[in-house]
Amino acid sequence: MRLDYLSIFPGYFDVLGISLLGKAAVNGLVDVYAHDLRDWTHDRHRTVDDTPCGGGAGMVMKPDPWGEAFDEIIGTEPDPSVHVVFPSPSGEPFTQSVAHDLSSVERIVFCCGRYEGIDHRVIDYARSMWTVHEVSLGDYVLNGGEVAALAITEAVVRLVPGFMGNPQSLAEESFSAGQDGLLEYPLFTRPVSWRGLDVPEVLMSGHHGRIAKWRRDESIRLTRERRPDLTDSDVSARH
Ligand SMILES: COC(=O)c1cc2cc(CO)sc2[nH]1
């Protein structure tokens, strides 16, 4: 998998050389390239923004540098196998399902906006050439797309076959298919007693059936308490 990042702050992506992602990059599972959008400007100030047409506060990212960067980094011919991701507060929700879909593609280009956002024609042009995902991580404001791109990257790359040491750990996570859309149950390890707090006895019983039931019940309880939106009618009936 090749990952490209287009940003006026490419340094954000130095972190991808660390930990698991670093290992994946080393063993050739993932190739990471960060690019400074200003490399495709031609004026002395390396200008990437301008005032919004129609007025309004702030600045908008000019389309020209993006187009020239696309030409050099991706190419000038349409190719639906290239997936271009625009993190955006007005995007579609980024979910584990989207992460799963992206984990099997060969190439992802992340376009990180700053200022008030990117001239919309950049997104329209990208849609005419590649497979585009405008995705939101949630209903909150960031100053740019870089942090969102890092979060999306981690969610996607950890699902790439061969990336995680123990694939079984993927199966039991919140939001993974195996959990029926429920939140993950509470986790415990040794010591059994810690600062007057004990591991639930059932988890030390060695009784696998009782342990599985306790975990399921906890997942249902947590989901009902914290994420009623996830417990739609038939799911709650099933539990
Ligand atoms: C100029 O701001 C951006 O490009 C921008 C991208 C994103 C993604 C967010 C979380 O979904 S908030 C946000 N702002």
mmCIF file of C-alpha atoms and ligand atoms in Angstrom:
data_model
loop_
_atom_site.group_PDB
_atom_site.id
_atom_site.type_symbol
_atom_site.label_atom_id
_atom_site.label_comp_id
_atom_site.label_asym_id
_atom_site.label_seq_id
_atom_site.Cartn_x
_atom_site.Cartn_y
_atom_site.Cartn_z
ATOM 1 C CA MET A 1 0.000 0.000 0.000
ATOM 2 C CA ARG A 2 1.265 3.447 -0.954
ATOM 3 C CA LEU A 3 0.168 6.428 1.161
ATOM 4 C CA ASP A 4 0.724 10.031 0.039
ATOM 5 C CA TYR A 5 0.011 13.109 2.142
ATOM 6 C CA LEU A 6 -0.424 16.589 0.651
ATOM 7 C CA SER A 7 -0.230 19.357 3.241
ATOM 8 C CA ILE A 8 1.360 22.735 4.012
ATOM 9 C CA PHE A 9 2.576 21.043 7.214
ATOM 10 C CA PRO A 10 4.142 17.780 5.941
ATOM 11 C CA GLY A 11 6.086 17.489 9.194
ATOM 12 C CA TYR A 12 2.903 16.177 10.842
ATOM 13 C CA PHE A 13 3.566 12.897 9.061
ATOM 14 C CA ASP A 14 7.100 12.324 10.379
ATOM 15 C CA VAL A 15 5.373 10.458 13.210
ATOM 16 C CA LEU A 16 4.402 7.695 10.765
ATOM 17 C CA GLY A 17 8.006 6.478 10.975
ATOM 18 C CA ILE A 18 7.418 5.437 14.604
ATOM 19 C CA SER A 19 5.977 2.268 16.236
ATOM 20 C CA LEU A 20 3.769 -0.149 14.333
ATOM 21 C CA LEU A 21 3.431 2.102 11.341
ATOM 22 C CA GLY A 22 7.214 2.380 11.238
ATOM 23 C CA LYS A 23 7.497 -1.407 11.248
ATOM 24 C CA ALA A 24 4.982 -1.686 8.420
ATOM 25 C CA ALA A 25 6.936 0.881 6.443
ATOM 26 C CA VAL A 26 10.149 -1.035 7.112
ATOM 27 C CA ASN A 27 8.782 -4.422 6.078
ATOM 28 C CA GLY A 28 7.419 -2.964 2.875
ATOM 29 C CA LEU A 29 3.741 -3.359 3.740
ATOM 30 C CA VAL A 30 3.229 0.398 3.553
ATOM 31 C CA ASP A 31 5.158 3.106 1.675
ATOM 32 C CA VAL A 32 4.626 6.621 3.069
ATOM 33 C CA TYR A 33 5.328 9.897 1.201
ATOM 34 C CA ALA A 34 4.597 13.366 2.637
ATOM 35 C CA HIS A 35 4.585 16.353 0.300
ATOM 36 C CA ASP A 36 4.638 20.115 0.952
ATOM 37 C CA LEU A 37 1.882 21.700 -1.126
ATOM 38 C CA ARG A 38 3.972 24.882 -1.328
ATOM 39 C CA ASP A 39 6.408 23.003 -3.588
ATOM 40 C CA TRP A 40 3.793 23.550 -6.329
ATOM 41 C CA THR A 41 3.604 27.324 -5.940
ATOM 42 C CA HIS A 42 5.614 29.725 -8.086
ATOM 43 C CA ASP A 43 5.572 33.065 -6.294
ATOM 44 C CA ARG A 44 8.103 34.425 -3.814
ATOM 45 C CA HIS A 45 5.710 33.972 -0.899
ATOM 46 C CA ARG A 46 4.731 30.428 -1.960
ATOM 47 C CA THR A 47 1.083 31.475 -1.725
ATOM 48 C CA VAL A 48 -1.525 28.707 -1.300
ATOM 49 C CA ASP A 49 -4.554 30.739 -0.233
ATOM 50 C CA ASP A 50 -6.748 33.648 -1.304
ATOM 51 C CA THR A 51 -9.919 35.454 -0.188
ATOM 52 C CA PRO A 52 -13.249 33.614 -0.612
ATOM 53 C CA CYS A 53 -15.347 34.448 -3.704
ATOM 54 C CA GLY A 54 -18.647 35.823 -2.483
ATOM 55 C CA GLY A 55 -17.017 37.266 0.626
ATOM 56 C CA GLY A 56 -16.852 35.855 4.146
ATOM 57 C CA ALA A 57 -14.195 35.465 6.794
ATOM 58 C CA GLY A 58 -10.871 33.707 6.425
ATOM 59 C CA MET A 59 -9.053 32.379 3.402
ATOM 60 C CA VAL A 60 -9.598 29.531 0.947
ATOM 61 C CA MET A 61 -6.897 27.249 -0.488
ATOM 62 C CA LYS A 62 -6.266 28.046 -4.161
ATOM 63 C CA PRO A 63 -6.908 25.215 -6.655
ATOM 64 C CA ASP A 64 -3.751 25.711 -8.748
ATOM 65 C CA PRO A 65 -1.144 24.208 -6.367
ATOM 66 C CA TRP A 66 -3.406 21.189 -5.755
ATOM 67 C CA GLY A 67 -3.837 20.562 -9.462
ATOM 68 C CA GLU A 68 -0.126 20.725 -10.158
ATOM 69 C CA ALA A 69 0.635 18.514 -7.178
ATOM 70 C CA PHE A 70 -1.947 15.966 -8.372
ATOM 71 C CA ASP A 71 -0.385 15.955 -11.852
ATOM 72 C CA GLU A 72 3.046 15.148 -10.435
ATOM 73 C CA ILE A 73 2.130 12.851 -7.567
ATOM 74 C CA ILE A 74 -0.769 10.882 -9.069
ATOM 75 C CA GLY A 75 -0.808 11.622 -12.794
ATOM 76 C CA THR A 76 -2.984 13.209 -15.447
ATOM 77 C CA GLU A 77 -4.968 10.118 -16.468
ATOM 78 C CA PRO A 78 -8.129 8.963 -14.612
ATOM 79 C CA ASP A 79 -7.545 5.947 -12.374
ATOM 80 C CA PRO A 80 -10.391 4.798 -10.094
ATOM 81 C CA SER A 81 -7.997 2.477 -8.258
ATOM 82 C CA VAL A 82 -6.448 5.559 -6.633
ATOM 83 C CA HIS A 83 -8.408 6.623 -3.545
ATOM 84 C CA VAL A 84 -8.182 10.319 -2.604
ATOM 85 C CA VAL A 85 -9.243 11.216 0.945
ATOM 86 C CA PHE A 86 -10.267 14.739 1.958
ATOM 87 C CA PRO A 87 -10.748 14.904 5.733
ATOM 88 C CA SER A 88 -13.516 17.444 6.244
ATOM 89 C CA PRO A 89 -16.040 18.441 8.924
ATOM 90 C CA SER A 90 -18.652 18.333 6.164
ATOM 91 C CA GLY A 91 -17.655 14.844 5.046
ATOM 92 C CA GLU A 92 -19.447 11.530 5.431
ATOM 93 C CA PRO A 93 -18.833 9.786 8.781
ATOM 94 C CA PHE A 94 -15.568 7.834 8.848
ATOM 95 C CA THR A 95 -16.421 4.422 10.290
ATOM 96 C CA GLN A 96 -14.702 1.096 10.851
ATOM 97 C CA SER A 97 -16.501 -0.077 7.730
ATOM 98 C CA VAL A 98 -14.885 2.686 5.647
ATOM 99 C CA ALA A 99 -11.519 1.848 7.254
ATOM 100 C CA HIS A 100 -12.017 -1.780 6.297
ATOM 101 C CA ASP A 101 -12.872 -0.877 2.697
ATOM 102 C CA LEU A 102 -9.786 1.337 2.425
ATOM 103 C CA SER A 103 -7.487 -1.321 3.935
ATOM 104 C CA SER A 104 -7.641 -3.338 0.726
ATOM 105 C CA VAL A 105 -6.836 -0.560 -1.739
ATOM 106 C CA GLU A 106 -3.347 -0.199 -3.209
ATOM 107 C CA ARG A 107 -3.036 3.586 -3.074
ATOM 108 C CA ILE A 108 -4.449 6.366 -0.882
ATOM 109 C CA VAL A 109 -3.689 10.086 -1.261
ATOM 110 C CA PHE A 110 -4.632 12.251 1.734
ATOM 111 C CA CYS A 111 -5.387 15.921 0.947
ATOM 112 C CA CYS A 112 -5.139 18.003 4.109
ATOM 113 C CA GLY A 113 -6.940 21.316 4.048
ATOM 114 C CA ARG A 114 -6.067 24.359 6.106
ATOM 115 C CA TYR A 115 -7.546 27.888 6.469
ATOM 116 C CA GLU A 116 -11.323 27.686 5.848
ATOM 117 C CA GLY A 117 -10.906 24.810 3.446
ATOM 118 C CA ILE A 118 -10.001 23.918 -0.139
ATOM 119 C CA ASP A 119 -11.540 25.444 -3.323
ATOM 120 C CA HIS A 120 -14.366 23.027 -4.097
ATOM 121 C CA ARG A 121 -13.227 22.584 -7.701
ATOM 122 C CA VAL A 122 -10.235 20.603 -6.370
ATOM 123 C CA ILE A 123 -12.627 18.000 -4.961
ATOM 124 C CA ASP A 124 -14.762 18.054 -8.101
ATOM 125 C CA TYR A 125 -11.668 17.569 -10.268
ATOM 126 C CA ALA A 126 -10.454 14.723 -8.054
ATOM 127 C CA ARG A 127 -13.857 13.049 -8.337
ATOM 128 C CA SER A 128 -13.550 13.175 -12.133
ATOM 129 C CA MET A 129 -10.207 11.381 -11.959
ATOM 130 C CA TRP A 130 -10.053 9.062 -8.914
ATOM 131 C CA THR A 131 -12.194 7.557 -6.184
ATOM 132 C CA VAL A 132 -12.801 10.330 -3.657
ATOM 133 C CA HIS A 133 -13.781 10.083 0.021
ATOM 134 C CA GLU A 134 -14.742 13.256 1.877
ATOM 135 C CA VAL A 135 -14.806 11.993 5.454
ATOM 136 C CA SER A 136 -15.489 13.430 8.878
ATOM 137 C CA LEU A 137 -14.128 11.944 12.111
ATOM 138 C CA GLY A 138 -16.854 13.530 14.175
ATOM 139 C CA ASP A 139 -18.686 16.734 14.954
ATOM 140 C CA TYR A 140 -15.859 18.904 16.173
ATOM 141 C CA VAL A 141 -13.512 21.443 14.632
ATOM 142 C CA LEU A 142 -9.830 20.983 13.867
ATOM 143 C CA ASN A 143 -7.582 23.600 12.271
ATOM 144 C CA GLY A 144 -6.742 21.328 9.381
ATOM 145 C CA GLY A 145 -6.960 17.845 7.974
ATOM 146 C CA GLU A 146 -3.574 16.537 9.126
ATOM 147 C CA VAL A 147 -4.593 15.093 12.503
ATOM 148 C CA ALA A 148 -7.668 13.521 10.906
ATOM 149 C CA ALA A 149 -5.466 12.017 8.169
ATOM 150 C CA LEU A 150 -3.240 10.455 10.846
ATOM 151 C CA ALA A 151 -6.250 8.952 12.625
ATOM 152 C CA ILE A 152 -7.662 7.574 9.389
ATOM 153 C CA THR A 153 -4.230 6.187 8.493
ATOM 154 C CA GLU A 154 -3.930 4.271 11.760
ATOM 155 C CA ALA A 155 -7.468 2.895 11.495
ATOM 156 C CA VAL A 156 -6.799 1.698 7.931
ATOM 157 C CA VAL A 157 -3.217 0.411 8.086
ATOM 158 C CA ARG A 158 -3.810 -1.749 11.168
ATOM 159 C CA LEU A 159 -6.357 -3.697 9.113
ATOM 160 C CA VAL A 160 -3.905 -4.413 6.297
ATOM 161 C CA PRO A 161 -3.256 -8.180 6.259
ATOM 162 C CA GLY A 162 0.135 -8.921 7.800
ATOM 163 C CA PHE A 163 0.320 -5.637 9.676
ATOM 164 C CA MET A 164 -0.927 -6.649 13.129
ATOM 165 C CA GLY A 165 1.125 -9.319 14.920
ATOM 166 C CA ASN A 166 -1.993 -11.026 16.268
ATOM 167 C CA PRO A 167 -4.955 -10.693 13.846
ATOM 168 C CA GLN A 168 -7.216 -12.259 16.522
ATOM 169 C CA SER A 169 -6.949 -9.020 18.519
ATOM 170 C CA LEU A 170 -8.691 -7.284 15.617
ATOM 171 C CA ALA A 171 -11.628 -9.654 15.796
ATOM 172 C CA GLU A 172 -12.666 -8.720 19.360
ATOM 173 C CA GLU A 173 -12.531 -4.943 19.163
ATOM 174 C CA SER A 174 -15.322 -2.433 19.478
ATOM 175 C CA PHE A 175 -16.955 -1.816 16.108
ATOM 176 C CA SER A 176 -15.388 -4.880 14.552
ATOM 177 C CA ALA A 177 -17.825 -7.221 12.868
ATOM 178 C CA GLY A 178 -17.504 -9.899 15.545
ATOM 179 C CA GLN A 179 -18.897 -7.633 18.259
ATOM 180 C CA ASP A 180 -22.305 -7.229 16.669
ATOM 181 C CA GLY A 181 -21.858 -3.447 16.668
ATOM 182 C CA LEU A 182 -21.427 -3.408 20.464
ATOM 183 C CA LEU A 183 -18.774 -1.635 22.523
ATOM 184 C CA GLU A 184 -15.895 -3.739 23.825
ATOM 185 C CA TYR A 185 -16.231 -5.148 27.360
ATOM 186 C CA PRO A 186 -13.916 -3.875 30.181
ATOM 187 C CA LEU A 187 -10.421 -5.403 30.216
ATOM 188 C CA PHE A 188 -8.344 -6.563 33.196
ATOM 189 C CA THR A 189 -4.900 -8.065 33.797
ATOM 190 C CA ARG A 190 -2.706 -8.875 36.847
ATOM 191 C CA PRO A 191 -2.398 -8.042 39.736
ATOM 192 C CA VAL A 192 -5.788 -9.488 40.716
ATOM 193 C CA SER A 193 -6.055 -6.904 43.518
ATOM 194 C CA TRP A 194 -4.789 -3.364 42.940
ATOM 195 C CA ARG A 195 -5.313 -0.458 45.328
ATOM 196 C CA GLY A 196 -8.338 -2.194 46.838
ATOM 197 C CA LEU A 197 -9.833 -2.860 43.381
ATOM 198 C CA ASP A 198 -10.240 -6.505 42.348
ATOM 199 C CA VAL A 199 -10.562 -8.190 38.961
ATOM 200 C CA PRO A 200 -14.184 -9.478 38.619
ATOM 201 C CA GLU A 201 -14.194 -13.019 40.070
ATOM 202 C CA VAL A 202 -15.812 -14.557 37.012
ATOM 203 C CA LEU A 203 -12.725 -13.680 34.938
ATOM 204 C CA MET A 204 -10.572 -15.729 37.318
ATOM 205 C CA SER A 205 -12.997 -18.681 37.377
ATOM 206 C CA GLY A 206 -11.596 -20.434 34.324
ATOM 207 C CA HIS A 207 -15.248 -21.083 33.349
ATOM 208 C CA HIS A 208 -15.204 -20.034 29.684
ATOM 209 C CA GLY A 209 -18.971 -20.065 29.269
ATOM 210 C CA ARG A 210 -19.533 -17.797 32.253
ATOM 211 C CA ILE A 211 -16.708 -15.518 31.132
ATOM 212 C CA ALA A 212 -18.170 -15.214 27.617
ATOM 213 C CA LYS A 213 -21.595 -14.398 29.100
ATOM 214 C CA TRP A 214 -20.156 -11.786 31.479
ATOM 215 C CA ARG A 215 -18.322 -10.139 28.591
ATOM 216 C CA ARG A 216 -21.401 -10.109 26.386
ATOM 217 C CA ASP A 217 -23.548 -8.677 29.173
ATOM 218 C CA GLU A 218 -20.952 -5.969 29.813
ATOM 219 C CA SER A 219 -20.800 -5.067 26.120
ATOM 220 C CA ILE A 220 -24.590 -4.763 26.027
ATOM 221 C CA ARG A 221 -24.698 -2.717 29.250
ATOM 222 C CA LEU A 222 -21.954 -0.329 28.086
ATOM 223 C CA THR A 223 -23.478 0.113 24.662
ATOM 224 C CA ARG A 224 -26.946 0.847 26.076
ATOM 225 C CA GLU A 225 -25.461 3.376 28.548
ATOM 226 C CA ARG A 226 -23.032 5.151 26.247
ATOM 227 C CA ARG A 227 -24.177 4.611 22.698
ATOM 228 C CA PRO A 228 -27.958 4.251 22.500
ATOM 229 C CA ASP A 229 -27.524 5.214 18.842
ATOM 230 C CA LEU A 230 -25.806 1.866 18.268
ATOM 231 C CA THR A 231 -28.521 -0.176 19.914
ATOM 232 C CA ASP A 232 -31.196 0.023 17.221
ATOM 233 C CA SER A 233 -34.446 -1.831 17.912
ATOM 234 C CA ASP A 234 -33.663 -5.313 16.586
ATOM 235 C CA VAL A 235 -30.122 -5.252 18.039
ATOM 236 C CA SER A 236 -31.447 -4.462 21.509
ATOM 237 C CA ALA A 237 -34.145 -7.122 21.081
ATOM 238 C CA ARG A 238 -31.410 -9.614 20.226
ATOM 239 C CA HIS A 239 -29.465 -8.820 23.368
HETATM 240 C C1 LIG B 1 -9.471 23.665 7.159
HETATM 241 O O1 LIG B 1 -9.897 22.611 8.000
HETATM 242 C C2 LIG B 1 -9.850 21.356 7.487
HETATM 243 O O2 LIG B 1 -9.390 21.084 6.386
HETATM 244 C C3 LIG B 1 -10.420 20.340 8.348
HETATM 245 C C4 LIG B 1 -10.393 18.982 8.138
HETATM 246 C C5 LIG B 1 -11.080 18.437 9.221
HETATM 247 C C6 LIG B 1 -11.491 17.160 9.713
HETATM 248 C C7 LIG B 1 -12.179 17.260 10.904
HETATM 249 C C8 LIG B 1 -12.771 16.119 11.747
HETATM 250 O O3 LIG B 1 -13.603 15.352 10.950
HETATM 251 S S1 LIG B 1 -12.361 18.906 11.382
HETATM 252 C C9 LIG B 1 -11.472 19.484 10.014
HETATM 253 N N1 LIG B 1 -11.062 20.671 9.493
#
